């Protein structure tokens, strides 16, 4: 009986034991492959686009990138795996052994055992050329391809990090993130009929916070436009590498400028980008706050300064070097009768009755501001054109996607 039990146990063990088979390759991103700690010949599979091809008599070298990392993974293969379809821009799937690289330029490399071409790419027709530094103006013509370049890849990565940092800041500070409705002219997937809005007011802006630093301290400021009573304010702001001037002072500076502007500066007219950049340069290339804008050119909800003869509101813009306006904001009109009279004069009382209700029932003094996120990226990256910090920019004669 004992022998029978042992025999049955042995049979069960044998029948349940798996047959030896080759371990399947683990699929890794290029980023994970580059950061792998185990380089003792582990079999892996990567997918991506060919960034470079170098074929020698006995060895084939490829660099493959899948967008997960700016750095590409070097592929080393036998020359027998070479083919005419292995060109710059082609998409491939490669299986092989991840090994330590003898080169000092990278820690690991993939010793290819199999190369499968997923999508062919005619390198001559492909608008992105191998080893060519394309100007940003050229890349703008191909928004669907430019993300494959290192320069746009870097910008988009910084954009992602900046977005995460801003959201993290406000989350840690106890703010609640909401999604406001998006007004679009596209009939998205046949969801409904389009309609036109006759009156659109910018009531809310995306809020962000950023501290500007590393500004020059040894700058000369023009004092003749600063009133004597503002001396303490000027000294305080200078210590913090910022300057505050009023809209009226800004217009006077622009009128006395030797530079010829496309738009003539006049009191009561919005400042143009050329004006804003000049003001920053005039004040020593440091961030400049412009305060107290004319009531007539600001939204109805800005707080009335009750001043005269030039009627202004408690609005503020922050101008920064190379960009112009970065932040815009101001105090909101919390006084019901001021807001009611202003809306009545504009014939918008019925449209904004809900806004008046916010003042009737438990209103409090408050303010708000918004940051141009793309302009912020321009500022920290030194990018001249805002189109180059947007994944898929739209501008006249270029709405390709």
PDB file of C-alpha atoms in Angstrom, residues 71 80 180 241 260 301 317 323 374 380-381:
ATOM      1  CA  UNK A  71      17.918  59.270 -24.674  1.00  0.00           C
ATOM      2  CA  UNK A  80      22.616  39.727 -41.466  1.00  0.00           C
ATOM      3  CA  UNK A 180     -15.067  74.697 -16.594  1.00  0.00           C
ATOM      4  CA  UNK A 241      13.602  92.567  -7.993  1.00  0.00           C
ATOM      5  CA  UNK A 260       8.582 104.053 -33.209  1.00  0.00           C
ATOM      6  CA  UNK A 301     -16.275  93.009 -12.702  1.00  0.00           C
ATOM      7  CA  UNK A 317      -0.665  93.003 -15.134  1.00  0.00           C
ATOM      8  CA  UNK A 323       7.352  87.920 -23.252  1.00  0.00           C
ATOM      9  CA  UNK A 374       2.324  79.079 -22.562  1.00  0.00           C
ATOM     10  CA  UNK A 380      11.533  80.014 -18.394  1.00  0.00           C
ATOM     11  CA  UNK A 381      12.714  78.408 -21.654  1.00  0.00           C
TER      12      UNK A 381
END
